[in-house]
Short mmCIF file of C-alpha atoms in Angstrom, two decimals:
data_model
loop_
_atom_site.label_atom_id
_atom_site.label_comp_id
_atom_site.label_asym_id
_atom_site.label_seq_id
_atom_site.Cartn_x
_atom_site.Cartn_y
_atom_site.Cartn_z
CA MET A 3 -0.03 0.75 10.05
CA ILE A 4 -3.57 -0.11 8.81
CA ARG A 5 -6.29 -0.85 11.38
CA VAL A 6 -9.88 -1.52 10.39
CA ARG A 7 -12.67 -2.58 12.74
CA ARG A 8 -16.25 -3.50 11.83
CA LEU A 9 -16.15 -1.43 8.64
CA SER A 10 -19.33 -1.37 6.56
CA HIS A 11 -20.22 0.68 3.50
CA SER A 12 -23.25 0.98 1.25
CA PHE A 13 -24.14 2.71 -2.00
CA GLY A 14 -27.76 3.65 -1.49
CA ALA A 15 -29.57 0.58 -0.20
CA GLU A 16 -26.91 -1.78 -1.57
CA PRO A 17 -24.33 -2.93 1.01
CA VAL A 18 -20.83 -3.27 -0.47
CA LEU A 19 -18.73 -3.95 2.64
CA LYS A 20 -20.09 -5.77 5.68
CA ASP A 21 -18.38 -5.77 9.05
CA VAL A 22 -14.80 -5.95 7.71
CA SER A 23 -12.01 -6.04 10.31
CA PHE A 24 -8.25 -6.49 9.99
CA PHE A 25 -4.99 -4.89 11.02
CA LEU A 26 -1.58 -4.69 9.32
CA GLU A 27 1.75 -3.78 10.83
CA LYS A 28 4.71 -2.00 9.28
CA GLY A 29 6.22 -4.13 6.50
CA ASP A 30 3.21 -6.43 6.06
CA PHE A 31 2.24 -7.44 2.51
CA VAL A 32 -1.33 -8.64 1.87
CA PHE A 33 -2.90 -9.82 -1.37
CA LEU A 34 -6.57 -8.80 -1.51
CA SER A 35 -8.52 -11.17 -3.74
CA GLY A 36 -12.12 -11.88 -4.61
CA PRO A 37 -14.54 -11.75 -7.53
CA SER A 38 -15.51 -8.54 -9.28
CA GLY A 39 -17.98 -6.60 -7.16
CA ALA A 40 -16.72 -8.11 -3.89
CA GLY A 41 -15.79 -4.68 -2.46
CA LYS A 42 -12.02 -4.61 -3.04
CA THR A 43 -11.91 -1.22 -4.78
CA THR A 44 -14.37 0.29 -2.30
CA LEU A 45 -12.18 -0.82 0.62
CA LEU A 46 -9.07 0.73 -0.94
CA ARG A 47 -10.92 3.97 -1.69
CA ILE A 48 -12.04 4.25 1.93
CA LEU A 49 -8.48 3.71 3.17
CA TYR A 50 -7.34 6.51 0.86
CA ALA A 51 -10.19 8.80 2.02
CA ALA A 52 -11.68 8.94 -1.46
CA LEU A 53 -14.90 7.60 0.11
CA PRO A 54 -16.25 8.57 3.55
CA LEU A 55 -16.16 6.21 6.48
CA GLN A 56 -19.85 5.37 6.99
CA ALA A 57 -19.72 2.76 9.75
CA GLY A 58 -16.93 1.27 11.82
CA GLU A 59 -13.41 2.50 12.51
CA ALA A 60 -10.22 2.78 10.45
CA ALA A 61 -6.75 4.23 10.86
CA VAL A 62 -4.02 4.43 8.21
CA ALA A 63 -0.40 5.44 8.92
CA GLY A 64 -1.47 6.58 12.36
CA ILE A 65 -4.26 8.82 11.04
CA ASN A 66 -7.77 8.14 12.35
CA LEU A 67 -10.16 8.20 9.39
CA SER A 68 -13.14 8.38 11.72
CA ARG A 69 -12.24 11.95 12.63
CA LEU A 70 -10.49 13.15 9.47
CA PRO A 71 -11.68 16.55 8.22
CA ALA A 72 -11.32 17.34 4.53
CA SER A 73 -8.58 19.83 5.32
CA ARG A 74 -6.36 17.00 6.65
CA VAL A 75 -6.87 14.52 3.82
CA PRO A 76 -3.68 15.77 2.06
CA LEU A 77 -1.70 14.82 5.18
CA LEU A 78 -2.95 11.24 4.84
CA ARG A 79 -2.12 11.12 1.15
CA ARG A 80 1.45 12.18 1.80
CA GLN A 81 1.86 8.88 3.67
CA VAL A 82 -0.03 6.68 1.21
CA GLY A 83 0.84 5.74 -2.38
CA VAL A 84 -2.05 4.56 -4.56
CA VAL A 85 -2.06 2.76 -7.89
CA PHE A 86 -5.52 3.19 -9.40
CA GLN A 87 -7.31 0.81 -11.75
CA ASP A 88 -7.97 3.66 -14.18
CA PHE A 89 -4.48 5.24 -13.90
CA LYS A 90 -5.65 8.83 -13.19
CA ILE A 91 -2.71 10.31 -15.08
CA LEU A 92 -2.69 13.71 -16.82
CA PRO A 93 -2.56 12.95 -20.57
CA ARG A 94 -1.38 16.43 -21.63
CA ARG A 95 1.57 16.40 -19.26
CA SER A 96 4.82 14.53 -19.80
CA VAL A 97 5.82 11.32 -18.07
CA GLU A 98 8.28 13.32 -15.98
CA GLN A 99 5.66 15.87 -14.95
CA ASN A 100 3.16 13.18 -13.96
CA ILE A 101 5.67 11.32 -11.81
CA ALA A 102 7.01 14.52 -10.24
CA LEU A 103 3.58 15.97 -9.39
CA PRO A 104 3.21 14.54 -5.84
CA LEU A 105 6.75 15.64 -5.02
CA GLU A 106 6.09 19.18 -6.24
CA ILE A 107 2.93 19.34 -4.13
CA ARG A 108 4.99 18.18 -1.18
CA GLY A 109 7.50 20.98 -1.77
CA LEU A 110 10.68 19.00 -2.40
CA ALA A 111 13.70 20.79 -3.83
CA PRO A 112 14.13 20.36 -7.62
CA LYS A 113 17.35 18.33 -7.23
CA HIS A 114 15.58 15.78 -5.01
CA ILE A 115 12.63 15.63 -7.40
CA GLU A 116 14.90 14.98 -10.37
CA ARG A 117 16.84 12.23 -8.58
CA ARG A 118 13.72 10.43 -7.42
CA VAL A 119 11.92 10.69 -10.77
CA MET A 120 14.90 9.29 -12.65
CA ALA A 121 15.42 6.43 -10.16
CA VAL A 122 11.80 5.29 -10.44
CA SER A 123 11.71 5.83 -14.22
CA ARG A 124 14.75 3.60 -14.69
CA ALA A 125 13.28 0.93 -12.41
CA LEU A 126 10.12 0.80 -14.52
CA GLY A 127 11.78 1.13 -17.92
CA LEU A 128 10.39 4.61 -18.60
CA GLN A 129 13.66 6.54 -18.88
CA ASP A 130 13.42 6.75 -22.70
CA ARG A 131 9.80 8.00 -22.53
CA ILE A 132 10.35 10.64 -19.89
CA ARG A 133 9.72 13.66 -22.18
CA LEU A 134 6.69 12.24 -23.96
CA LYS A 135 3.16 13.31 -23.11
CA CYS A 136 1.26 10.56 -21.35
CA GLY A 137 -1.51 10.73 -23.94
CA GLU A 138 1.00 9.38 -26.48
CA LEU A 139 1.77 6.25 -24.47
CA SER A 140 0.27 2.78 -24.65
CA GLY A 141 -2.03 1.54 -21.92
CA GLY A 142 0.74 -0.52 -20.33
CA GLU A 143 3.10 2.45 -20.34
CA GLN A 144 0.45 4.67 -18.76
CA GLN A 145 0.01 2.06 -16.04
CA ARG A 146 3.74 2.15 -15.37
CA VAL A 147 3.58 5.94 -15.02
CA ALA A 148 0.79 5.57 -12.46
CA ILE A 149 2.88 3.03 -10.55
CA ALA A 150 5.96 5.27 -10.67
CA ARG A 151 3.94 8.18 -9.28
CA ALA A 152 2.84 6.02 -6.33
CA PHE A 153 6.39 4.80 -5.65
CA VAL A 154 8.18 8.13 -5.96
CA VAL A 155 6.87 9.56 -2.68
CA ASN A 156 8.42 6.66 -0.72
CA PRO A 157 5.09 5.97 1.02
CA LYS A 158 4.53 4.29 4.37
CA VAL A 159 1.52 2.50 2.86
CA LEU A 160 1.02 1.29 -0.72
CA LEU A 161 -2.52 0.56 -1.94
CA ALA A 162 -2.66 -1.13 -5.34
CA ASP A 163 -5.88 -1.83 -7.25
CA GLU A 164 -5.12 -4.46 -9.94
CA PRO A 165 -1.82 -2.75 -10.85
CA THR A 166 -0.73 -5.45 -13.32
CA GLY A 167 -3.96 -5.62 -15.30
CA ASN A 168 -2.52 -3.92 -18.41
CA LEU A 169 1.03 -5.30 -18.21
CA ASP A 170 2.62 -8.28 -19.90
CA GLN A 171 3.74 -11.18 -17.74
CA GLU A 172 7.44 -10.24 -17.62
CA LEU A 173 6.72 -6.67 -16.57
CA ALA A 174 4.10 -7.83 -14.07
CA TYR A 175 6.71 -10.05 -12.42
CA ARG A 176 9.19 -7.17 -12.34
CA LEU A 177 6.57 -4.91 -10.77
CA MET A 178 5.99 -7.54 -8.12
CA GLU A 179 9.70 -7.42 -7.27
CA LEU A 180 9.52 -3.63 -6.88
CA PHE A 181 6.58 -3.91 -4.47
CA LYS A 182 8.57 -6.48 -2.50
CA GLN A 183 11.54 -4.10 -2.45
CA PHE A 184 9.40 -1.37 -0.87
CA GLN A 185 8.04 -3.90 1.61
CA ALA A 186 11.59 -4.84 2.59
CA TYR A 187 12.19 -1.19 3.46
CA GLY A 188 9.19 -1.11 5.76
CA ALA A 189 6.24 -0.12 3.53
CA THR A 190 2.91 -1.79 4.26
CA VAL A 191 1.35 -3.11 1.03
CA LEU A 192 -2.30 -3.95 0.31
CA PHE A 193 -2.36 -5.37 -3.23
CA ALA A 194 -5.71 -6.20 -4.91
CA THR A 195 -5.37 -8.81 -7.64
CA HIS A 196 -7.09 -11.66 -9.45
CA SER A 197 -3.74 -13.24 -10.39
CA GLU A 198 -2.99 -16.44 -8.49
CA ASP A 199 0.29 -16.59 -10.39
CA LEU A 200 1.45 -13.33 -8.81
CA MET A 201 0.38 -14.52 -5.39
CA ARG A 202 2.47 -17.66 -5.82
CA ARG A 203 5.51 -15.52 -6.60
CA HIS A 204 5.40 -13.97 -3.13
CA PRO A 205 4.83 -16.94 -0.81
CA GLY A 206 5.78 -14.85 2.23
CA ALA A 207 2.83 -12.50 1.75
CA TYR A 208 -0.49 -12.78 3.56
CA SER A 209 -3.78 -13.13 1.70
CA MET A 210 -7.33 -12.00 2.37
CA ARG A 211 -10.38 -12.80 0.27
CA LEU A 212 -13.55 -10.74 0.01
CA GLU A 213 -16.85 -12.15 -1.23
CA GLN A 214 -20.07 -10.15 -1.23
CA GLY A 215 -18.44 -7.56 0.99
CA ARG A 216 -17.26 -9.93 3.73
CA ILE A 217 -13.87 -11.44 4.57
CA THR A 218 -14.31 -15.14 3.78
CA ALA A 219 -10.67 -16.26 4.08
CA ALA A 220 -7.48 -14.88 5.60
CA ASP A 221 -4.22 -16.44 6.73
CA TRP A 222 -2.74 -14.17 9.42
CA PRO A 223 -3.71 -13.22 12.97
CA GLY A 224 -4.66 -9.69 11.97
CA ALA A 225 -7.90 -10.65 10.18
CA GLY A 226 -10.92 -12.33 11.71
CA VAL A 227 -13.11 -14.77 9.76
CA PHE A 228 -15.99 -16.33 11.66
CA ALA A 229 -18.71 -18.84 11.00
CA ASP A 230 -21.48 -16.40 11.87
CA GLY A 231 -20.40 -14.12 8.98
CA THR A 232 -18.87 -11.41 11.15
CA SER A 233 -15.20 -10.52 11.37
CA ARG A 234 -13.50 -9.17 14.48
CA ALA A 235 -9.93 -7.99 14.34
CA ASP A 236 -9.66 -5.74 17.34
CA ALA A 237 -7.10 -7.53 19.48
CA GLY A 238 -9.16 -7.40 22.64
CA ASP A 239 -11.78 -9.67 21.08
CA LEU A 240 -9.22 -11.87 19.36
CA ALA A 241 -7.25 -12.51 22.54
CA GLY A 242 -10.10 -13.86 24.62
CA ARG A 243 -13.16 -14.66 22.57
CA THR A 244 -12.11 -16.48 19.40
CA ALA A 245 -12.89 -19.91 20.85
CA ARG A 246 -16.59 -19.04 21.03
CA ALA A 247 -16.66 -17.58 17.52
CA HIS A 248 -15.76 -20.82 15.64
CA PRO A 249 -13.16 -19.40 13.24
CA VAL A 250 -13.46 -20.70 9.70
CA GLY A 251 -10.49 -19.42 7.74
CA VAL A 252 -7.81 -18.49 10.27
CA ALA A 253 -6.45 -19.22 13.72
CA PHE A 254 -5.15 -16.58 16.09
CA PRO A 255 -2.01 -17.81 17.86
CA ASN A 256 -0.28 -15.58 20.40
CA THR A 257 -2.67 -12.67 19.84
CA ARG A 258 -2.15 -9.86 22.32
CA ALA A 259 -4.62 -7.26 23.48
CA TYR A 260 -3.62 -3.63 23.00
CA PRO A 261 -2.62 -1.92 26.27
CA SER A 262 -5.17 0.74 25.46
CA GLY A 263 -7.87 -1.91 25.03
CA GLY A 264 -8.97 -0.35 21.72
CA LEU A 265 -8.15 0.03 18.06
CA TYR A 266 -5.29 2.48 18.50
CA PRO A 267 -2.56 1.01 20.72
CA ASP A 268 -0.01 2.95 22.70
CA ASP A 269 2.97 2.18 20.45
CA SER A 270 5.43 2.67 23.30
CA ALA A 271 3.91 -0.30 25.12
CA TYR A 272 2.46 -2.38 22.28
CA ARG A 273 4.52 -5.22 20.84
CA SER A 274 3.29 -7.26 17.89
CA GLY A 275 5.58 -10.21 18.51
CA ARG A 276 6.98 -9.97 14.96
CA PRO A 277 10.55 -8.85 14.24
CA ALA A 278 10.80 -5.24 13.16
CA ARG A 279 11.90 -4.52 9.63
CA ALA A 280 14.61 -1.94 9.21
CA GLY A 281 13.94 1.16 7.17
CA PRO A 282 16.49 2.85 4.94
CA ASP A 283 17.66 5.13 7.75
CA ALA A 284 18.53 2.09 9.86
CA ARG A 285 20.19 0.15 7.04
CA ASP A 286 21.86 2.81 4.92
CA ASP A 287 24.66 0.36 4.06
CA ARG A 288 22.22 -1.05 1.50
CA LEU A 289 21.93 2.28 -0.29
CA PRO A 290 24.25 3.62 -2.98
CA PRO A 291 26.85 6.09 -1.61
CA HIS A 292 25.07 9.24 -2.80
CA ASP A 293 21.90 8.17 -0.96
CA ARG A 294 23.45 7.44 2.41
CA LEU A 295 22.64 9.43 5.49
CA PRO A 296 25.06 12.14 6.58
CA ALA A 297 27.29 11.01 9.44
CA GLY A 298 25.53 11.30 12.79
CA GLY A 299 22.32 12.71 11.40
CA ARG A 300 18.92 12.00 9.87
CA LEU A 301 17.48 13.45 6.73
CA SER A 302 14.67 15.91 7.14
CA ALA A 303 11.11 14.92 6.32
CA ASP A 304 11.31 16.28 2.79
CA GLU A 305 14.45 14.30 1.98
CA ASP A 306 13.55 10.76 3.01
CA LEU A 307 15.03 8.09 0.79
CA LEU A 308 13.81 5.77 -1.89
CA PRO A 309 14.83 2.13 -1.71
CA ASP A 310 17.79 1.18 -3.88
CA LEU A 311 15.67 0.26 -6.90
CA PRO A 312 17.17 -2.01 -9.55
CA ARG A 313 17.20 -0.75 -13.12
CA HIS A 314 14.80 -2.13 -15.69
CA ARG A 315 16.49 -4.48 -18.12
CA ARG A 316 15.25 -4.61 -21.68
#
């Protein structure tokens, strides 16, 4: 779902990311940690095509960022939900309008927009603020609006840049549960955070640490951390050459080379060795009755389902 190989990025003469490589499959959850200035936000912005790909290769939700013209960036962003550090909400528009905006751009019917907006609003405790302008909200409430806007499109990939920074502990924990709920339905989550407490609350997640633009620690076979300061996560290298590279932070058991021999495997032949996670169309018994698939059919692309989100409790 996310594949990055030998990614480097600089601002002027200052390198920010250096030879970063990793890959994530559908349903993976990774905490991205590291000190301020380590390159976490820059990495997320590249994956969202807010910054150009300067060196290396990257693919997100099956879209190759190396050959992505500006005209196709909206196609990428239909597959990716992003929670920004600085919210990026529209202060003169209501909570409802802010959350609904990506759905309107996507062309969903009003009844689907209304249902999705209300489901996410209830899950984040915003249902009583839905008519207020976002400029009238507190910082924590504005952050929740930004999170709701990322969730409402039911993305294949969720990128979160310190999403709990302006939330109290109870709400931060609840937000963590919502991210886990989306993961359970097959979303791939890359979650930047400084909070070790949050990381402890999701012991099944992977973790990756950046320092001075390099991966210095990782705990799953999809990220390479090597003593010489380089990282190699294309599976061809990992399968046959890790013994020479003296791995520091991670081992690579049962790593398999892609049939294609490159960064973009032939999915019909590639097998990760991990059990597949079911999406809502495969497990519609977990959805409320009004959200279930019609008998014998699939919903069209503009009617895909949200997870069955729990309501926020005051």
